[in-house]
Amino acid sequence: MDSPASRVERVLIGLAVPLYLLTALAIADGRIVILSETDVNKDSVAYVFPALALLATLLYAYIQRMGDRPHGGSPLDRWFSRESEDEMRERLRQEQADADVSSMGSAWAVREKEHLERALGEEE
């Protein structure tokens, strides 16, 4: 199976290509002026297309550059993992096994103690 990051890469390319085409159409239509200073339309919404296309391309390049680095090596790993589904399952099982169950018992005891103390304070 593909990793979530590879799926995001496909979405980013699928977004960037039409945005580049829209940018080319905006240039051809005269909504985006590149070389002439006299016909500059500062209120044009057409500049959103190249900005989004560039952003999608940069995100794609960043994900590609991260490549085979381990999980957690990128700030984007919080949103989507670059691991395969099997590796992700194994990592999550390991994290679950490493979780200390004994601390959960003490946390519940502390909460129960606080609750009882509040209940006794209300009764008095």
PDB file of N, CA and C in Angstrom, residues 22-106:
ATOM      1  N   LEU A  22      -4.099  27.339 -15.564  1.00  0.00           N
ATOM      2  CA  LEU A  22      -4.888  28.552 -15.341  1.00  0.00           C
ATOM      3  C   LEU A  22      -4.000  29.798 -15.348  1.00  0.00           C
ATOM      4  N   THR A  23      -2.796  29.680 -14.839  1.00  0.00           N
ATOM      5  CA  THR A  23      -1.856  30.796 -14.868  1.00  0.00           C
ATOM      6  C   THR A  23      -1.495  31.146 -16.301  1.00  0.00           C
ATOM      7  N   ALA A  24      -1.251  30.133 -17.115  1.00  0.00           N
ATOM      8  CA  ALA A  24      -0.927  30.374 -18.524  1.00  0.00           C
ATOM      9  C   ALA A  24      -2.105  31.034 -19.247  1.00  0.00           C
ATOM     10  N   LEU A  25      -3.314  30.599 -18.944  1.00  0.00           N
ATOM     11  CA  LEU A  25      -4.491  31.228 -19.557  1.00  0.00           C
ATOM     12  C   LEU A  25      -4.650  32.670 -19.094  1.00  0.00           C
ATOM     13  N   ALA A  26      -4.366  32.934 -17.825  1.00  0.00           N
ATOM     14  CA  ALA A  26      -4.459  34.305 -17.304  1.00  0.00           C
ATOM     15  C   ALA A  26      -3.417  35.208 -17.957  1.00  0.00           C
ATOM     16  N   ILE A  27      -2.238  34.673 -18.225  1.00  0.00           N
ATOM     17  CA  ILE A  27      -1.200  35.450 -18.921  1.00  0.00           C
ATOM     18  C   ILE A  27      -1.638  35.720 -20.349  1.00  0.00           C
ATOM     19  N   ALA A  28      -2.167  34.697 -21.011  1.00  0.00           N
ATOM     20  CA  ALA A  28      -2.622  34.861 -22.398  1.00  0.00           C
ATOM     21  C   ALA A  28      -3.786  35.834 -22.492  1.00  0.00           C
ATOM     22  N   ASP A  29      -4.646  35.844 -21.489  1.00  0.00           N
ATOM     23  CA  ASP A  29      -5.806  36.726 -21.485  1.00  0.00           C
ATOM     24  C   ASP A  29      -5.443  38.157 -21.068  1.00  0.00           C
ATOM     25  N   GLY A  30      -4.269  38.347 -20.512  1.00  0.00           N
ATOM     26  CA  GLY A  30      -3.835  39.678 -20.110  1.00  0.00           C
ATOM     27  C   GLY A  30      -4.171  40.023 -18.672  1.00  0.00           C
ATOM     28  N   ARG A  31      -4.677  39.078 -17.923  1.00  0.00           N
ATOM     29  CA  ARG A  31      -4.996  39.346 -16.511  1.00  0.00           C
ATOM     30  C   ARG A  31      -3.733  39.385 -15.655  1.00  0.00           C
ATOM     31  N   ILE A  32      -2.711  38.664 -16.087  1.00  0.00           N
ATOM     32  CA  ILE A  32      -1.404  38.704 -15.420  1.00  0.00           C
ATOM     33  C   ILE A  32      -0.416  39.279 -16.417  1.00  0.00           C
ATOM     34  N   VAL A  33       0.207  40.389 -16.044  1.00  0.00           N
ATOM     35  CA  VAL A  33       1.170  41.042 -16.913  1.00  0.00           C
ATOM     36  C   VAL A  33       2.548  40.840 -16.300  1.00  0.00           C
ATOM     37  N   ILE A  34       3.467  40.339 -17.124  1.00  0.00           N
ATOM     38  CA  ILE A  34       4.791  40.002 -16.596  1.00  0.00           C
ATOM     39  C   ILE A  34       5.824  41.077 -16.928  1.00  0.00           C
ATOM     40  N   LEU A  35       5.913  41.513 -18.185  1.00  0.00           N
ATOM     41  CA  LEU A  35       6.999  42.388 -18.595  1.00  0.00           C
ATOM     42  C   LEU A  35       6.617  43.863 -18.718  1.00  0.00           C
ATOM     43  N   SER A  36       5.369  44.178 -18.870  1.00  0.00           N
ATOM     44  CA  SER A  36       4.950  45.557 -19.076  1.00  0.00           C
ATOM     45  C   SER A  36       4.542  46.189 -17.744  1.00  0.00           C
ATOM     46  N   GLU A  37       5.009  47.401 -17.487  1.00  0.00           N
ATOM     47  CA  GLU A  37       4.664  48.079 -16.247  1.00  0.00           C
ATOM     48  C   GLU A  37       3.431  48.971 -16.397  1.00  0.00           C
ATOM     49  N   THR A  38       3.021  49.273 -17.613  1.00  0.00           N
ATOM     50  CA  THR A  38       1.916  50.200 -17.816  1.00  0.00           C
ATOM     51  C   THR A  38       0.557  49.551 -17.639  1.00  0.00           C
ATOM     52  N   ASP A  39       0.427  48.302 -17.964  1.00  0.00           N
ATOM     53  CA  ASP A  39      -0.861  47.626 -17.898  1.00  0.00           C
ATOM     54  C   ASP A  39      -1.003  46.740 -16.671  1.00  0.00           C
ATOM     55  N   VAL A  40      -0.346  47.070 -15.599  1.00  0.00           N
ATOM     56  CA  VAL A  40      -0.394  46.231 -14.403  1.00  0.00           C
ATOM     57  C   VAL A  40      -1.755  46.377 -13.733  1.00  0.00           C
ATOM     58  N   ASN A  41      -2.403  45.256 -13.506  1.00  0.00           N
ATOM     59  CA  ASN A  41      -3.698  45.242 -12.835  1.00  0.00           C
ATOM     60  C   ASN A  41      -3.467  44.753 -11.408  1.00  0.00           C
ATOM     61  N   LYS A  42      -3.384  45.660 -10.464  1.00  0.00           N
ATOM     62  CA  LYS A  42      -3.033  45.297  -9.094  1.00  0.00           C
ATOM     63  C   LYS A  42      -4.173  44.621  -8.339  1.00  0.00           C
ATOM     64  N   ASP A  43      -5.394  44.788  -8.804  1.00  0.00           N
ATOM     65  CA  ASP A  43      -6.546  44.212  -8.120  1.00  0.00           C
ATOM     66  C   ASP A  43      -6.928  42.848  -8.669  1.00  0.00           C
ATOM     67  N   SER A  44      -6.095  42.266  -9.472  1.00  0.00           N
ATOM     68  CA  SER A  44      -6.432  41.010 -10.129  1.00  0.00           C
ATOM     69  C   SER A  44      -6.363  39.833  -9.157  1.00  0.00           C
ATOM     70  N   VAL A  45      -7.374  39.000  -9.216  1.00  0.00           N
ATOM     71  CA  VAL A  45      -7.421  37.786  -8.411  1.00  0.00           C
ATOM     72  C   VAL A  45      -6.614  36.676  -9.092  1.00  0.00           C
ATOM     73  N   ALA A  46      -6.228  36.932 -10.335  1.00  0.00           N
ATOM     74  CA  ALA A  46      -5.522  35.921 -11.112  1.00  0.00           C
ATOM     75  C   ALA A  46      -4.161  35.559 -10.511  1.00  0.00           C
ATOM     76  N   TYR A  47      -3.612  36.412  -9.671  1.00  0.00           N
ATOM     77  CA  TYR A  47      -2.311  36.117  -9.064  1.00  0.00           C
ATOM     78  C   TYR A  47      -2.402  35.017  -8.001  1.00  0.00           C
ATOM     79  N   VAL A  48      -3.615  34.638  -7.639  1.00  0.00           N
ATOM     80  CA  VAL A  48      -3.794  33.549  -6.681  1.00  0.00           C
ATOM     81  C   VAL A  48      -3.376  32.220  -7.305  1.00  0.00           C
ATOM     82  N   PHE A  49      -3.654  32.050  -8.606  1.00  0.00           N
ATOM     83  CA  PHE A  49      -3.338  30.790  -9.284  1.00  0.00           C
ATOM     84  C   PHE A  49      -1.842  30.471  -9.274  1.00  0.00           C
ATOM     85  N   PRO A  50      -0.971  31.396  -9.690  1.00  0.00           N
ATOM     86  CA  PRO A  50       0.457  31.044  -9.634  1.00  0.00           C
ATOM     87  C   PRO A  50       0.974  30.873  -8.214  1.00  0.00           C
ATOM     88  N   ALA A  51       0.407  31.620  -7.268  1.00  0.00           N
ATOM     89  CA  ALA A  51       0.855  31.477  -5.878  1.00  0.00           C
ATOM     90  C   ALA A  51       0.508  30.099  -5.333  1.00  0.00           C
ATOM     91  N   LEU A  52      -0.716  29.643  -5.576  1.00  0.00           N
ATOM     92  CA  LEU A  52      -1.110  28.310  -5.112  1.00  0.00           C
ATOM     93  C   LEU A  52      -0.342  27.211  -5.848  1.00  0.00           C
ATOM     94  N   ALA A  53      -0.106  27.412  -7.130  1.00  0.00           N
ATOM     95  CA  ALA A  53       0.661  26.421  -7.899  1.00  0.00           C
ATOM     96  C   ALA A  53       2.084  26.313  -7.362  1.00  0.00           C
ATOM     97  N   LEU A  54       2.677  27.451  -7.071  1.00  0.00           N
ATOM     98  CA  LEU A  54       4.034  27.446  -6.516  1.00  0.00           C
ATOM     99  C   LEU A  54       4.065  26.792  -5.144  1.00  0.00           C
ATOM    100  N   LEU A  55       3.069  27.083  -4.307  1.00  0.00           N
ATOM    101  CA  LEU A  55       2.992  26.468  -2.980  1.00  0.00           C
ATOM    102  C   LEU A  55       2.851  24.951  -3.086  1.00  0.00           C
ATOM    103  N   ALA A  56       1.972  24.480  -3.959  1.00  0.00           N
ATOM    104  CA  ALA A  56       1.793  23.035  -4.143  1.00  0.00           C
ATOM    105  C   ALA A  56       3.076  22.389  -4.650  1.00  0.00           C
ATOM    106  N   THR A  57       3.782  23.057  -5.553  1.00  0.00           N
ATOM    107  CA  THR A  57       5.033  22.519  -6.082  1.00  0.00           C
ATOM    108  C   THR A  57       6.107  22.459  -5.005  1.00  0.00           C
ATOM    109  N   LEU A  58       6.185  23.500  -4.177  1.00  0.00           N
ATOM    110  CA  LEU A  58       7.176  23.503  -3.098  1.00  0.00           C
ATOM    111  C   LEU A  58       6.886  22.415  -2.057  1.00  0.00           C
ATOM    112  N   LEU A  59       5.619  22.218  -1.717  1.00  0.00           N
ATOM    113  CA  LEU A  59       5.273  21.147  -0.781  1.00  0.00           C
ATOM    114  C   LEU A  59       5.612  19.779  -1.366  1.00  0.00           C
ATOM    115  N   TYR A  60       5.329  19.606  -2.651  1.00  0.00           N
ATOM    116  CA  TYR A  60       5.670  18.345  -3.316  1.00  0.00           C
ATOM    117  C   TYR A  60       7.181  18.107  -3.278  1.00  0.00           C
ATOM    118  N   ALA A  61       7.949  19.146  -3.605  1.00  0.00           N
ATOM    119  CA  ALA A  61       9.412  19.009  -3.603  1.00  0.00           C
ATOM    120  C   ALA A  61       9.933  18.722  -2.196  1.00  0.00           C
ATOM    121  N   TYR A  62       9.331  19.337  -1.187  1.00  0.00           N
ATOM    122  CA  TYR A  62       9.761  19.101   0.190  1.00  0.00           C
ATOM    123  C   TYR A  62       9.502  17.656   0.606  1.00  0.00           C
ATOM    124  N   ILE A  63       8.322  17.142   0.273  1.00  0.00           N
ATOM    125  CA  ILE A  63       8.000  15.755   0.623  1.00  0.00           C
ATOM    126  C   ILE A  63       8.938  14.804  -0.112  1.00  0.00           C
ATOM    127  N   GLN A  64       9.220  15.083  -1.371  1.00  0.00           N
ATOM    128  CA  GLN A  64      10.152  14.251  -2.135  1.00  0.00           C
ATOM    129  C   GLN A  64      11.543  14.285  -1.517  1.00  0.00           C
ATOM    130  N   ARG A  65      11.977  15.467  -1.071  1.00  0.00           N
ATOM    131  CA  ARG A  65      13.311  15.613  -0.498  1.00  0.00           C
ATOM    132  C   ARG A  65      13.452  14.863   0.820  1.00  0.00           C
ATOM    133  N   MET A  66      12.362  14.788   1.586  1.00  0.00           N
ATOM    134  CA  MET A  66      12.413  14.077   2.863  1.00  0.00           C
ATOM    135  C   MET A  66      12.642  12.587   2.637  1.00  0.00           C
ATOM    136  N   GLY A  67      12.135  12.057   1.544  1.00  0.00           N
ATOM    137  CA  GLY A  67      12.413  10.698   1.107  1.00  0.00           C
ATOM    138  C   GLY A  67      12.319   9.627   2.164  1.00  0.00           C
ATOM    139  N   ASP A  68      13.432   8.948   2.411  1.00  0.00           N
ATOM    140  CA  ASP A  68      13.459   7.786   3.301  1.00  0.00           C
ATOM    141  C   ASP A  68      13.925   8.122   4.711  1.00  0.00           C
ATOM    142  N   ARG A  69      13.857   9.357   5.087  1.00  0.00           N
ATOM    143  CA  ARG A  69      14.236   9.704   6.461  1.00  0.00           C
ATOM    144  C   ARG A  69      13.241   9.082   7.430  1.00  0.00           C
ATOM    145  N   PRO A  70      13.658   8.807   8.647  1.00  0.00           N
ATOM    146  CA  PRO A  70      12.745   8.148   9.591  1.00  0.00           C
ATOM    147  C   PRO A  70      11.570   9.033   9.965  1.00  0.00           C
ATOM    148  N   HIS A  71      10.517   8.373  10.447  1.00  0.00           N
ATOM    149  CA  HIS A  71       9.313   9.087  10.867  1.00  0.00           C
ATOM    150  C   HIS A  71       9.649  10.042  11.998  1.00  0.00           C
ATOM    151  N   GLY A  72       9.091  11.239  11.926  1.00  0.00           N
ATOM    152  CA  GLY A  72       9.354  12.250  12.936  1.00  0.00           C
ATOM    153  C   GLY A  72      10.452  13.202  12.533  1.00  0.00           C
ATOM    154  N   GLY A  73      11.082  12.974  11.396  1.00  0.00           N
ATOM    155  CA  GLY A  73      12.154  13.843  10.935  1.00  0.00           C
ATOM    156  C   GLY A  73      11.662  15.078  10.218  1.00  0.00           C
ATOM    157  N   SER A  74      10.366  15.193  10.028  1.00  0.00           N
ATOM    158  CA  SER A  74       9.786  16.324   9.301  1.00  0.00           C
ATOM    159  C   SER A  74       8.633  16.912  10.104  1.00  0.00           C
ATOM    160  N   PRO A  75       8.463  18.235  10.054  1.00  0.00           N
ATOM    161  CA  PRO A  75       7.308  18.828  10.740  1.00  0.00           C
ATOM    162  C   PRO A  75       5.974  18.386  10.138  1.00  0.00           C
ATOM    163  N   LEU A  76       5.984  17.964   8.879  1.00  0.00           N
ATOM    164  CA  LEU A  76       4.745  17.512   8.232  1.00  0.00           C
ATOM    165  C   LEU A  76       4.329  16.114   8.667  1.00  0.00           C
ATOM    166  N   ASP A  77       5.180  15.406   9.395  1.00  0.00           N
ATOM    167  CA  ASP A  77       4.838  14.053   9.843  1.00  0.00           C
ATOM    168  C   ASP A  77       3.675  14.048  10.826  1.00  0.00           C
ATOM    169  N   ARG A  78       3.385  15.183  11.436  1.00  0.00           N
ATOM    170  CA  ARG A  78       2.224  15.240  12.326  1.00  0.00           C
ATOM    171  C   ARG A  78       0.925  15.081  11.546  1.00  0.00           C
ATOM    172  N   TRP A  79       0.907  15.545  10.296  1.00  0.00           N
ATOM    173  CA  TRP A  79      -0.326  15.517   9.514  1.00  0.00           C
ATOM    174  C   TRP A  79      -0.451  14.283   8.639  1.00  0.00           C
ATOM    175  N   PHE A  80       0.647  13.842   8.046  1.00  0.00           N
ATOM    176  CA  PHE A  80       0.615  12.613   7.248  1.00  0.00           C
ATOM    177  C   PHE A  80       1.984  11.971   7.282  1.00  0.00           C
ATOM    178  N   SER A  81       1.951  10.669   7.407  1.00  0.00           N
ATOM    179  CA  SER A  81       3.173   9.900   7.594  1.00  0.00           C
ATOM    180  C   SER A  81       3.781   9.507   6.252  1.00  0.00           C
ATOM    181  N   ARG A  82       5.099   9.368   6.241  1.00  0.00           N
ATOM    182  CA  ARG A  82       5.790   8.889   5.049  1.00  0.00           C
ATOM    183  C   ARG A  82       6.047   7.391   5.115  1.00  0.00           C
ATOM    184  N   GLU A  83       5.581   6.749   6.185  1.00  0.00           N
ATOM    185  CA  GLU A  83       5.777   5.302   6.356  1.00  0.00           C
ATOM    186  C   GLU A  83       4.743   4.530   5.549  1.00  0.00           C
ATOM    187  N   SER A  84       5.089   3.294   5.217  1.00  0.00           N
ATOM    188  CA  SER A  84       4.082   2.425   4.610  1.00  0.00           C
ATOM    189  C   SER A  84       3.090   2.013   5.690  1.00  0.00           C
ATOM    190  N   GLU A  85       1.972   1.480   5.257  1.00  0.00           N
ATOM    191  CA  GLU A  85       0.919   1.142   6.229  1.00  0.00           C
ATOM    192  C   GLU A  85       1.387   0.063   7.206  1.00  0.00           C
ATOM    193  N   ASP A  86       2.152  -0.917   6.720  1.00  0.00           N
ATOM    194  CA  ASP A  86       2.648  -1.967   7.611  1.00  0.00           C
ATOM    195  C   ASP A  86       3.623  -1.410   8.654  1.00  0.00           C
ATOM    196  N   GLU A  87       4.536  -0.529   8.211  1.00  0.00           N
ATOM    197  CA  GLU A  87       5.478   0.084   9.151  1.00  0.00           C
ATOM    198  C   GLU A  87       4.737   0.939  10.185  1.00  0.00           C
ATOM    199  N   MET A  88       3.703   1.646   9.721  1.00  0.00           N
ATOM    200  CA  MET A  88       2.936   2.494  10.632  1.00  0.00           C
ATOM    201  C   MET A  88       2.217   1.651  11.678  1.00  0.00           C
ATOM    202  N   ARG A  89       1.627   0.548  11.253  1.00  0.00           N
ATOM    203  CA  ARG A  89       0.946  -0.337  12.209  1.00  0.00           C
ATOM    204  C   ARG A  89       1.922  -0.875  13.244  1.00  0.00           C
ATOM    205  N   GLU A  90       3.092  -1.306  12.772  1.00  0.00           N
ATOM    206  CA  GLU A  90       4.096  -1.850  13.687  1.00  0.00           C
ATOM    207  C   GLU A  90       4.567  -0.790  14.677  1.00  0.00           C
ATOM    208  N   ARG A  91       4.790   0.442  14.196  1.00  0.00           N
ATOM    209  CA  ARG A  91       5.221   1.521  15.081  1.00  0.00           C
ATOM    210  C   ARG A  91       4.139   1.846  16.115  1.00  0.00           C
ATOM    211  N   LEU A  92       2.884   1.871  15.689  1.00  0.00           N
ATOM    212  CA  LEU A  92       1.799   2.170  16.615  1.00  0.00           C
ATOM    213  C   LEU A  92       1.615   1.055  17.647  1.00  0.00           C
ATOM    214  N   ARG A  93       1.794  -0.199  17.212  1.00  0.00           N
ATOM    215  CA  ARG A  93       1.718  -1.309  18.180  1.00  0.00           C
ATOM    216  C   ARG A  93       2.833  -1.203  19.203  1.00  0.00           C
ATOM    217  N   GLN A  94       4.026  -0.829  18.740  1.00  0.00           N
ATOM    218  CA  GLN A  94       5.164  -0.670  19.647  1.00  0.00           C
ATOM    219  C   GLN A  94       4.915   0.474  20.629  1.00  0.00           C
ATOM    220  N   GLU A  95       4.370   1.584  20.138  1.00  0.00           N
ATOM    221  CA  GLU A  95       4.061   2.703  21.029  1.00  0.00           C
ATOM    222  C   GLU A  95       3.001   2.313  22.048  1.00  0.00           C
ATOM    223  N   GLN A  96       2.037   1.522  21.613  1.00  0.00           N
ATOM    224  CA  GLN A  96       0.995   1.064  22.525  1.00  0.00           C
ATOM    225  C   GLN A  96       1.575   0.133  23.590  1.00  0.00           C
ATOM    226  N   ALA A  97       2.482  -0.744  23.171  1.00  0.00           N
ATOM    227  CA  ALA A  97       3.102  -1.657  24.129  1.00  0.00           C
ATOM    228  C   ALA A  97       4.011  -0.909  25.103  1.00  0.00           C
ATOM    229  N   ASP A  98       4.634   0.168  24.628  1.00  0.00           N
ATOM    230  CA  ASP A  98       5.538   0.937  25.479  1.00  0.00           C
ATOM    231  C   ASP A  98       4.804   1.834  26.470  1.00  0.00           C
ATOM    232  N   ALA A  99       3.531   2.076  26.228  1.00  0.00           N
ATOM    233  CA  ALA A  99       2.778   2.943  27.136  1.00  0.00           C
ATOM    234  C   ALA A  99       2.709   2.293  28.510  1.00  0.00           C
ATOM    235  N   ASP A 100       2.969   3.073  29.522  1.00  0.00           N
ATOM    236  CA  ASP A 100       3.008   2.556  30.875  1.00  0.00           C
ATOM    237  C   ASP A 100       1.598   2.532  31.457  1.00  0.00           C
ATOM    238  N   VAL A 101       1.065   1.334  31.642  1.00  0.00           N
ATOM    239  CA  VAL A 101      -0.297   1.183  32.155  1.00  0.00           C
ATOM    240  C   VAL A 101      -0.351   1.493  33.645  1.00  0.00           C
ATOM    241  N   SER A 102       0.729   1.303  34.358  1.00  0.00           N
ATOM    242  CA  SER A 102       0.716   1.539  35.800  1.00  0.00           C
ATOM    243  C   SER A 102       0.499   3.011  36.131  1.00  0.00           C
ATOM    244  N   SER A 103       0.983   3.919  35.271  1.00  0.00           N
ATOM    245  CA  SER A 103       0.781   5.337  35.547  1.00  0.00           C
ATOM    246  C   SER A 103      -0.680   5.726  35.374  1.00  0.00           C
ATOM    247  N   MET A 104      -1.402   4.992  34.544  1.00  0.00           N
ATOM    248  CA  MET A 104      -2.826   5.278  34.392  1.00  0.00           C
ATOM    249  C   MET A 104      -3.548   5.012  35.705  1.00  0.00           C
ATOM    250  N   GLY A 105      -3.175   3.974  36.410  1.00  0.00           N
ATOM    251  CA  GLY A 105      -3.802   3.664  37.690  1.00  0.00           C
ATOM    252  C   GLY A 105      -3.555   4.755  38.709  1.00  0.00           C
ATOM    253  N   SER A 106      -2.343   5.278  38.761  1.00  0.00           N
ATOM    254  CA  SER A 106      -2.050   6.338  39.727  1.00  0.00           C
ATOM    255  C   SER A 106      -2.764   7.625  39.348  1.00  0.00           C
TER     256      SER A 106
END
